mmCIF file of C-alpha atoms in Angstrom:
data_model
loop_
_atom_site.group_PDB
_atom_site.id
_atom_site.type_symbol
_atom_site.label_atom_id
_atom_site.label_comp_id
_atom_site.label_asym_id
_atom_site.label_seq_id
_atom_site.Cartn_x
_atom_site.Cartn_y
_atom_site.Cartn_z
ATOM 1 C CA UNK A 1 97.420 126.604 51.693
ATOM 2 C CA UNK A 2 93.674 127.502 52.721
ATOM 3 C CA UNK A 3 91.394 124.819 53.133
ATOM 4 C CA UNK A 4 88.422 124.634 51.162
ATOM 5 C CA UNK A 5 84.977 124.535 52.436
ATOM 6 C CA UNK A 6 84.442 120.872 51.609
ATOM 7 C CA UNK A 7 87.218 120.052 53.971
ATOM 8 C CA UNK A 8 86.132 122.405 57.001
ATOM 9 C CA UNK A 9 83.011 120.642 56.822
ATOM 10 C CA UNK A 10 84.659 117.153 57.326
ATOM 11 C CA UNK A 11 86.459 118.550 60.174
ATOM 12 C CA UNK A 12 83.245 119.295 61.698
ATOM 13 C CA UNK A 13 81.347 116.162 60.979
ATOM 14 C CA UNK A 14 81.585 113.304 64.088
ATOM 15 C CA UNK A 15 83.628 110.513 62.845
ATOM 16 C CA UNK A 16 86.738 108.024 63.752
ATOM 17 C CA UNK A 17 90.095 108.910 62.932
ATOM 18 C CA UNK A 18 90.568 106.522 60.068
ATOM 19 C CA UNK A 19 87.371 107.606 58.374
ATOM 20 C CA UNK A 20 88.134 110.918 58.580
ATOM 21 C CA UNK A 21 91.623 110.602 57.123
ATOM 22 C CA UNK A 22 90.252 108.641 54.240
ATOM 23 C CA UNK A 23 87.754 111.844 53.599
ATOM 24 C CA UNK A 24 90.222 114.266 53.829
ATOM 25 C CA UNK A 25 92.430 112.602 51.464
ATOM 26 C CA UNK A 26 89.600 112.277 48.772
ATOM 27 C CA UNK A 27 89.001 115.718 49.367
ATOM 28 C CA UNK A 28 92.364 116.719 48.817
ATOM 29 C CA UNK A 29 92.504 114.751 45.806
ATOM 30 C CA UNK A 30 89.461 116.256 44.289
ATOM 31 C CA UNK A 31 90.695 119.754 44.984
ATOM 32 C CA UNK A 32 94.293 118.969 43.034
ATOM 33 C CA UNK A 33 92.031 116.966 39.980
ATOM 34 C CA UNK A 34 90.040 120.183 39.862
ATOM 35 C CA UNK A 35 93.188 122.602 39.654
ATOM 36 C CA UNK A 36 94.753 120.244 37.120
ATOM 37 C CA UNK A 37 91.499 120.145 34.723
ATOM 38 C CA UNK A 38 91.286 123.935 34.841
ATOM 39 C CA UNK A 39 95.246 124.514 33.935
ATOM 40 C CA UNK A 40 95.081 121.935 31.162
ATOM 41 C CA UNK A 41 91.854 123.749 29.765
ATOM 42 C CA UNK A 42 94.212 126.953 29.805
ATOM 43 C CA UNK A 43 96.479 125.164 27.370
ATOM 44 C CA UNK A 44 99.092 123.417 29.635
ATOM 45 C CA UNK A 45 100.315 119.897 29.492
ATOM 46 C CA UNK A 46 98.893 117.067 31.788
ATOM 47 C CA UNK A 47 102.260 116.960 33.493
ATOM 48 C CA UNK A 48 102.893 120.466 33.797
ATOM 49 C CA UNK A 49 99.408 121.234 35.084
ATOM 50 C CA UNK A 50 100.040 118.350 37.894
ATOM 51 C CA UNK A 51 103.129 120.094 38.511
ATOM 52 C CA UNK A 52 101.718 123.459 39.085
ATOM 53 C CA UNK A 53 98.505 122.129 40.856
ATOM 54 C CA UNK A 54 100.851 120.487 43.482
ATOM 55 C CA UNK A 55 103.086 123.825 44.009
ATOM 56 C CA UNK A 56 99.838 125.993 44.564
ATOM 57 C CA UNK A 57 98.487 123.383 47.274
ATOM 58 C CA UNK A 58 102.091 122.924 48.956
ATOM 59 C CA UNK A 59 103.116 119.903 50.739
ATOM 60 C CA UNK A 60 99.952 117.655 50.816
ATOM 61 C CA UNK A 61 101.601 115.464 53.686
ATOM 62 C CA UNK A 62 101.847 118.523 55.960
ATOM 63 C CA UNK A 63 98.803 119.672 55.165
ATOM 64 C CA UNK A 64 97.240 115.990 56.214
ATOM 65 C CA UNK A 65 99.288 116.149 59.364
ATOM 66 C CA UNK A 66 98.064 119.755 60.079
ATOM 67 C CA UNK A 67 94.236 118.219 59.631
ATOM 68 C CA UNK A 68 94.989 115.050 61.583
ATOM 69 C CA UNK A 69 96.220 117.242 64.496
ATOM 70 C CA UNK A 70 92.728 119.290 64.483
ATOM 71 C CA UNK A 71 90.847 116.295 64.113
ATOM 72 C CA UNK A 72 92.469 114.636 67.263
ATOM 73 C CA UNK A 73 92.027 117.918 69.180
ATOM 74 C CA UNK A 74 88.444 117.719 68.278
ATOM 75 C CA UNK A 75 87.846 114.061 68.943
ATOM 76 C CA UNK A 76 89.261 114.690 72.486
ATOM 77 C CA UNK A 77 87.202 117.394 73.326
ATOM 78 C CA UNK A 78 84.120 115.423 72.192
ATOM 79 C CA UNK A 79 85.387 112.582 74.290
ATOM 80 C CA UNK A 80 85.700 114.365 77.523
ATOM 81 C CA UNK A 81 82.538 116.138 76.947
ATOM 82 C CA UNK A 82 80.728 112.893 76.472
ATOM 83 C CA UNK A 83 82.596 111.192 79.505
ATOM 84 C CA UNK A 84 81.651 114.342 81.613
ATOM 85 C CA UNK A 85 78.089 114.139 80.426
ATOM 86 C CA UNK A 86 77.739 110.627 80.781
ATOM 87 C CA UNK A 87 79.100 110.581 84.236
ATOM 88 C CA UNK A 88 76.606 113.586 85.500
ATOM 89 C CA UNK A 89 73.643 111.344 83.896
ATOM 90 C CA UNK A 90 74.929 107.830 86.022
ATOM 91 C CA UNK A 91 75.196 109.845 89.150
ATOM 92 C CA UNK A 92 71.678 111.484 88.726
ATOM 93 C CA UNK A 93 70.106 108.052 87.369
ATOM 94 C CA UNK A 94 71.836 106.595 90.876
ATOM 95 C CA UNK A 95 70.643 109.312 93.127
ATOM 96 C CA UNK A 96 67.129 108.873 91.742
ATOM 97 C CA UNK A 97 67.416 105.072 92.214
ATOM 98 C CA UNK A 98 68.632 105.224 95.648
ATOM 99 C CA UNK A 99 65.796 107.743 96.728
ATOM 100 C CA UNK A 100 63.054 105.252 95.573
ATOM 101 C CA UNK A 101 64.730 102.758 97.940
ATOM 102 C CA UNK A 102 66.008 104.267 101.126
ATOM 103 C CA UNK A 103 66.715 100.587 102.802
ATOM 104 C CA UNK A 104 69.072 99.948 99.709
ATOM 105 C CA UNK A 105 70.826 103.526 100.091
ATOM 106 C CA UNK A 106 71.636 102.589 103.763
ATOM 107 C CA UNK A 107 72.829 99.232 103.088
ATOM 108 C CA UNK A 108 74.771 100.905 100.483
ATOM 109 C CA UNK A 109 76.080 103.668 102.532
ATOM 110 C CA UNK A 110 76.862 101.288 105.381
ATOM 111 C CA UNK A 111 78.677 98.899 103.063
ATOM 112 C CA UNK A 112 81.030 101.994 101.791
ATOM 113 C CA UNK A 113 81.347 103.238 105.456
ATOM 114 C CA UNK A 114 82.921 99.481 106.344
ATOM 115 C CA UNK A 115 84.899 99.208 103.437
ATOM 116 C CA UNK A 116 86.609 102.391 103.862
ATOM 117 C CA UNK A 117 87.012 101.919 107.345
ATOM 118 C CA UNK A 118 88.632 98.743 106.954
ATOM 119 C CA UNK A 119 90.857 99.890 104.685
ATOM 120 C CA UNK A 120 91.978 102.900 106.796
ATOM 121 C CA UNK A 121 92.290 100.263 109.668
ATOM 122 C CA UNK A 122 94.334 98.199 107.361
ATOM 123 C CA UNK A 123 96.634 101.014 106.152
ATOM 124 C CA UNK A 124 97.383 102.060 109.697
ATOM 125 C CA UNK A 125 98.455 98.469 110.523
ATOM 126 C CA UNK A 126 100.683 98.369 107.671
ATOM 127 C CA UNK A 127 102.204 101.685 108.365
ATOM 128 C CA UNK A 128 102.789 101.258 111.785
ATOM 129 C CA UNK A 129 104.325 97.615 111.323
ATOM 130 C CA UNK A 130 105.792 97.974 108.179
ATOM 131 C CA UNK A 131 106.422 101.475 106.627
ATOM 132 C CA UNK A 132 107.288 103.307 110.114
ATOM 133 C CA UNK A 133 110.505 102.182 111.556
ATOM 134 C CA UNK A 134 110.471 100.425 115.008
ATOM 135 C CA UNK A 135 110.483 103.281 117.890
ATOM 136 C CA UNK A 136 113.572 101.259 119.366
ATOM 137 C CA UNK A 137 117.116 101.297 119.098
ATOM 138 C CA UNK A 138 118.716 99.019 116.985
ATOM 139 C CA UNK A 139 115.686 96.786 116.363
ATOM 140 C CA UNK A 140 117.761 93.925 114.519
ATOM 141 C CA UNK A 141 119.151 92.925 117.923
ATOM 142 C CA UNK A 142 116.150 92.619 119.772
ATOM 143 C CA UNK A 143 114.736 89.034 120.350
ATOM 144 C CA UNK A 144 111.651 87.585 122.079
ATOM 145 C CA UNK A 145 112.501 84.468 124.279
ATOM 146 C CA UNK A 146 110.117 81.730 123.529
ATOM 147 C CA UNK A 147 110.582 78.930 126.132
ATOM 148 C CA UNK A 148 108.785 75.437 125.214
ATOM 149 C CA UNK A 149 106.987 75.483 128.910
ATOM 150 C CA UNK A 150 105.837 78.335 131.260
ATOM 151 C CA UNK A 151 108.483 80.733 132.344
ATOM 152 C CA UNK A 152 107.740 81.142 135.674
ATOM 153 C CA UNK A 153 109.506 84.010 137.611
ATOM 154 C CA UNK A 154 111.887 81.855 139.516
ATOM 155 C CA UNK A 155 112.702 80.226 136.206
ATOM 156 C CA UNK A 156 113.265 83.418 134.448
ATOM 157 C CA UNK A 157 115.595 84.829 136.903
ATOM 158 C CA UNK A 158 117.751 81.698 136.692
ATOM 159 C CA UNK A 159 117.660 82.361 132.970
ATOM 160 C CA UNK A 160 118.440 86.031 132.705
ATOM 161 C CA UNK A 161 121.430 85.483 135.166
ATOM 162 C CA UNK A 162 122.842 82.488 133.429
ATOM 163 C CA UNK A 163 123.149 84.003 129.782
ATOM 164 C CA UNK A 164 125.887 85.850 128.754
ATOM 165 C CA UNK A 165 125.464 86.212 124.957
ATOM 166 C CA UNK A 166 122.868 88.899 125.508
ATOM 167 C CA UNK A 167 122.117 92.081 127.448
ATOM 168 C CA UNK A 168 119.981 91.321 130.600
ATOM 169 C CA UNK A 169 116.964 89.606 129.537
ATOM 170 C CA UNK A 170 114.027 91.845 130.530
ATOM 171 C CA UNK A 171 110.550 90.506 131.787
ATOM 172 C CA UNK A 172 107.266 91.833 131.614
ATOM 173 C CA UNK A 173 103.429 90.396 131.811
ATOM 174 C CA UNK A 174 100.590 91.409 129.335
ATOM 175 C CA UNK A 175 98.486 94.355 129.675
ATOM 176 C CA UNK A 176 95.561 94.180 132.294
ATOM 177 C CA UNK A 177 92.899 96.500 133.314
ATOM 178 C CA UNK A 178 93.379 98.424 136.562
ATOM 179 C CA UNK A 179 91.642 101.501 138.305
ATOM 180 C CA UNK A 180 93.660 104.765 138.606
ATOM 181 C CA UNK A 181 93.049 107.840 140.325
ATOM 182 C CA UNK A 182 95.064 111.241 141.211
ATOM 183 C CA UNK A 183 94.285 112.426 137.695
ATOM 184 C CA UNK A 184 91.249 114.565 136.500
ATOM 185 C CA UNK A 185 89.350 111.897 137.178
ATOM 186 C CA UNK A 186 89.188 108.079 138.081
ATOM 187 C CA UNK A 187 89.865 105.821 134.840
ATOM 188 C CA UNK A 188 90.296 102.371 133.922
ATOM 189 C CA UNK A 189 93.750 101.905 132.355
ATOM 190 C CA UNK A 190 95.806 99.017 130.686
ATOM 191 C CA UNK A 191 98.945 98.235 132.622
ATOM 192 C CA UNK A 192 101.790 96.247 132.392
ATOM 193 C CA UNK A 193 104.188 95.300 134.626
ATOM 194 C CA UNK A 194 108.350 95.228 133.879
ATOM 195 C CA UNK A 195 111.216 94.306 135.536
ATOM 196 C CA UNK A 196 113.796 97.414 135.786
ATOM 197 C CA UNK A 197 115.889 96.899 132.792
ATOM 198 C CA UNK A 198 112.732 96.316 130.228
ATOM 199 C CA UNK A 199 113.177 100.041 128.857
ATOM 200 C CA UNK A 200 116.842 99.625 128.901
ATOM 201 C CA UNK A 201 116.744 96.419 126.785
ATOM 202 C CA UNK A 202 114.289 97.996 124.068
ATOM 203 C CA UNK A 203 116.650 100.753 124.026
ATOM 204 C CA UNK A 204 113.687 103.656 124.538
ATOM 205 C CA UNK A 205 113.900 106.591 126.833
ATOM 206 C CA UNK A 206 111.321 108.805 128.223
ATOM 207 C CA UNK A 207 110.146 111.775 126.740
ATOM 208 C CA UNK A 208 109.571 113.432 129.868
ATOM 209 C CA UNK A 209 111.552 112.551 133.288
ATOM 210 C CA UNK A 210 112.721 108.755 133.259
ATOM 211 C CA UNK A 211 112.074 105.307 133.033
ATOM 212 C CA UNK A 212 113.195 102.538 135.666
ATOM 213 C CA UNK A 213 116.515 102.386 137.234
ATOM 214 C CA UNK A 214 118.205 99.277 137.966
ATOM 215 C CA UNK A 215 117.097 97.636 141.119
ATOM 216 C CA UNK A 216 113.678 99.550 140.994
ATOM 217 C CA UNK A 217 111.846 96.079 140.706
ATOM 218 C CA UNK A 218 112.836 95.096 144.179
ATOM 219 C CA UNK A 219 110.136 95.517 146.786
ATOM 220 C CA UNK A 220 110.477 98.807 148.775
ATOM 221 C CA UNK A 221 111.690 100.427 145.726
ATOM 222 C CA UNK A 222 108.838 99.353 143.150
ATOM 223 C CA UNK A 223 106.115 102.232 143.907
ATOM 224 C CA UNK A 224 107.036 104.112 140.869
ATOM 225 C CA UNK A 225 104.936 104.274 137.467
ATOM 226 C CA UNK A 226 105.667 105.398 134.018
ATOM 227 C CA UNK A 227 102.902 107.112 131.991
ATOM 228 C CA UNK A 228 101.800 106.578 128.188
ATOM 229 C CA UNK A 229 101.891 109.662 126.392
ATOM 230 C CA UNK A 230 98.258 109.248 125.356
ATOM 231 C CA UNK A 231 97.540 108.917 129.072
ATOM 232 C CA UNK A 232 99.550 111.689 129.900
ATOM 233 C CA UNK A 233 97.697 113.915 127.375
ATOM 234 C CA UNK A 234 94.178 112.655 128.189
ATOM 235 C CA UNK A 235 93.868 112.396 131.911
ATOM 236 C CA UNK A 236 96.758 114.734 133.038
ATOM 237 C CA UNK A 237 96.341 117.792 130.299
ATOM 238 C CA UNK A 238 99.815 116.973 129.072
ATOM 239 C CA UNK A 239 101.222 118.504 132.527
ATOM 240 C CA UNK A 240 104.958 118.780 132.451
ATOM 241 C CA UNK A 241 104.776 119.032 136.542
ATOM 242 C CA UNK A 242 103.199 115.368 136.378
ATOM 243 C CA UNK A 243 106.855 113.942 137.652
ATOM 244 C CA UNK A 244 107.125 113.455 140.842
ATOM 245 C CA UNK A 245 103.314 113.655 141.698
ATOM 246 C CA UNK A 246 101.752 110.534 143.259
ATOM 247 C CA UNK A 247 98.753 108.415 141.515
ATOM 248 C CA UNK A 248 96.935 105.789 142.946
ATOM 249 C CA UNK A 249 96.562 102.177 141.110
ATOM 250 C CA UNK A 250 94.349 99.627 142.572
ATOM 251 C CA UNK A 251 94.730 101.432 145.848
ATOM 252 C CA UNK A 252 98.284 101.581 146.088
ATOM 253 C CA UNK A 253 100.268 104.671 145.605
ATOM 254 C CA UNK A 254 102.764 105.111 143.011
ATOM 255 C CA UNK A 255 105.287 108.184 142.302
ATOM 256 C CA UNK A 256 105.197 109.104 138.448
ATOM 257 C CA UNK A 257 108.864 109.351 137.114
ATOM 258 C CA UNK A 258 108.285 109.808 133.463
ATOM 259 C CA UNK A 259 106.153 109.810 130.539
ATOM 260 C CA UNK A 260 106.934 107.831 127.283
ATOM 261 C CA UNK A 261 107.363 108.893 123.627
ATOM 262 C CA UNK A 262 103.848 108.929 121.875
ATOM 263 C CA UNK A 263 104.722 105.629 119.325
ATOM 264 C CA UNK A 264 105.600 103.657 122.659
ATOM 265 C CA UNK A 265 103.204 100.804 123.601
ATOM 266 C CA UNK A 266 104.946 97.672 124.431
ATOM 267 C CA UNK A 267 103.637 94.912 124.880
ATOM 268 C CA UNK A 268 100.678 95.580 123.933
ATOM 269 C CA UNK A 269 98.933 98.565 121.586
ATOM 270 C CA UNK A 270 96.674 99.688 124.505
ATOM 271 C CA UNK A 271 99.242 99.755 127.391
ATOM 272 C CA UNK A 272 99.254 103.333 128.928
ATOM 273 C CA UNK A 273 100.957 102.521 132.442
ATOM 274 C CA UNK A 274 103.970 100.614 133.664
ATOM 275 C CA UNK A 275 104.971 99.949 137.032
ATOM 276 C CA UNK A 276 107.960 97.728 138.177
ATOM 277 C CA UNK A 277 107.855 93.852 138.430
ATOM 278 C CA UNK A 278 109.383 92.316 141.512
ATOM 279 C CA UNK A 279 110.300 88.879 140.338
ATOM 280 C CA UNK A 280 112.469 86.451 142.892
ATOM 281 C CA UNK A 281 114.460 83.250 142.341
ATOM 282 C CA UNK A 282 112.565 81.422 144.656
ATOM 283 C CA UNK A 283 109.153 82.220 142.850
ATOM 284 C CA UNK A 284 108.937 78.913 141.121
ATOM 285 C CA UNK A 285 105.420 78.207 142.377
ATOM 286 C CA UNK A 286 104.127 81.560 141.197
ATOM 287 C CA UNK A 287 101.533 81.015 138.996
ATOM 288 C CA UNK A 288 102.282 84.612 136.948
ATOM 289 C CA UNK A 289 104.035 83.589 133.784
ATOM 290 C CA UNK A 290 106.661 86.073 132.377
ATOM 291 C CA UNK A 291 106.981 87.193 128.768
ATOM 292 C CA UNK A 292 110.664 88.634 128.118
ATOM 293 C CA UNK A 293 112.759 90.379 125.632
ATOM 294 C CA UNK A 294 116.422 90.575 125.348
ATOM 295 C CA UNK A 295 119.155 92.422 123.181
ATOM 296 C CA UNK A 296 121.785 90.416 121.479
ATOM 297 C CA UNK A 297 125.343 91.672 122.092
ATOM 298 C CA UNK A 298 127.473 92.956 119.442
ATOM 299 C CA UNK A 299 128.834 89.913 117.309
ATOM 300 C CA UNK A 300 126.634 87.464 118.834
ATOM 301 C CA UNK A 301 124.273 85.604 116.343
ATOM 302 C CA UNK A 302 120.852 84.317 117.340
ATOM 303 C CA UNK A 303 122.170 80.467 117.023
ATOM 304 C CA UNK A 304 125.086 81.339 119.774
ATOM 305 C CA UNK A 305 122.500 82.890 121.909
ATOM 306 C CA UNK A 306 119.819 79.831 121.772
ATOM 307 C CA UNK A 307 122.808 77.340 122.055
ATOM 308 C CA UNK A 308 123.391 79.204 125.541
ATOM 309 C CA UNK A 309 119.956 79.494 126.613
ATOM 310 C CA UNK A 310 119.177 75.758 125.882
ATOM 311 C CA UNK A 311 122.434 74.808 127.927
ATOM 312 C CA UNK A 312 120.813 77.096 130.928
ATOM 313 C CA UNK A 313 117.375 75.095 130.282
ATOM 314 C CA UNK A 314 119.182 71.723 130.582
ATOM 315 C CA UNK A 315 120.882 72.882 133.649
ATOM 316 C CA UNK A 316 117.552 73.367 135.037
ATOM 317 C CA UNK A 317 115.948 70.588 134.114
ATOM 318 C CA UNK A 318 118.787 68.654 135.690
ATOM 319 C CA UNK A 319 117.801 70.544 138.850
ATOM 320 C CA UNK A 320 114.514 70.506 138.752
ATOM 321 C CA UNK A 321 112.981 67.317 136.818
ATOM 322 C CA UNK A 322 109.640 67.445 138.091
ATOM 323 C CA UNK A 323 108.717 70.826 136.505
ATOM 324 C CA UNK A 324 111.497 71.488 133.785
ATOM 325 C CA UNK A 325 111.866 68.259 131.992
ATOM 326 C CA UNK A 326 112.194 68.376 128.162
ATOM 327 C CA UNK A 327 112.442 72.464 128.919
ATOM 328 C CA UNK A 328 113.845 74.160 125.890
ATOM 329 C CA UNK A 329 113.946 77.916 124.684
ATOM 330 C CA UNK A 330 113.872 79.563 121.032
ATOM 331 C CA UNK A 331 114.504 83.011 120.284
ATOM 332 C CA UNK A 332 112.198 84.908 117.934
#
């Protein structure tokens, strides 16, 4: 069926979908009635003229569907064009307004920068803490040991040696800034001290060289160092020959034995240098408090490990009531 000029004009007029449908129906009905009148004037009955006119015009429902599809396409193009034109006008208006008020422009730019930066930082934290797996072997078996009181080196040694439900407990200190030389140029770096089983308990191997070995936290064997990956890249140019070289930390020489993988930064995000920590069972008056981490042995629950640690804590309280009274341990 060919569309009459009236229907084509309707499709060219901007109107809502329902309004177009009503006008299309009216236009179709008008053409059908006009054809019926012509046929009646030629001698056909009204009923015969109606049937012939509908045969000539074909399926009116199909015609309506075709017209509706054409109109939907037109309306879609018009809406996209309107949206694009409106966006361009809004952007131009905003730029003119900001140009007239440079101080407001600066504040707006700063606000956007802070917002984007905060979101990027938050995503980095979530990505590192939740989305990416921890860079440790079997992290579900790793636990932190939290005493109710300060865990001094002497107490740490007795707790470490008195438990059988966990692999040897490793001790470490928080990061502290130290002076280092022996690289491209002297630098201030964040250093942590750790007992010899620290890396073994975490289940992390060096990316280059090795980590601490058993007994290397004892005096005379403790002048070794493990570098963080970023420190190795920035201060040593990613030189694989760094293993075996000597660096100076706080005026003391240390032989580099390894470089850690990129994502490793335990215990703090900024730590990039690890040296062994010599602890003694007699160091009860030492004011350097020990943080500790352990790995549950297979088949051991946290409840079982806590019960054993608290038995050790009660023995210590009985042996040293002045310093360990009401002392207990929990795991986290």
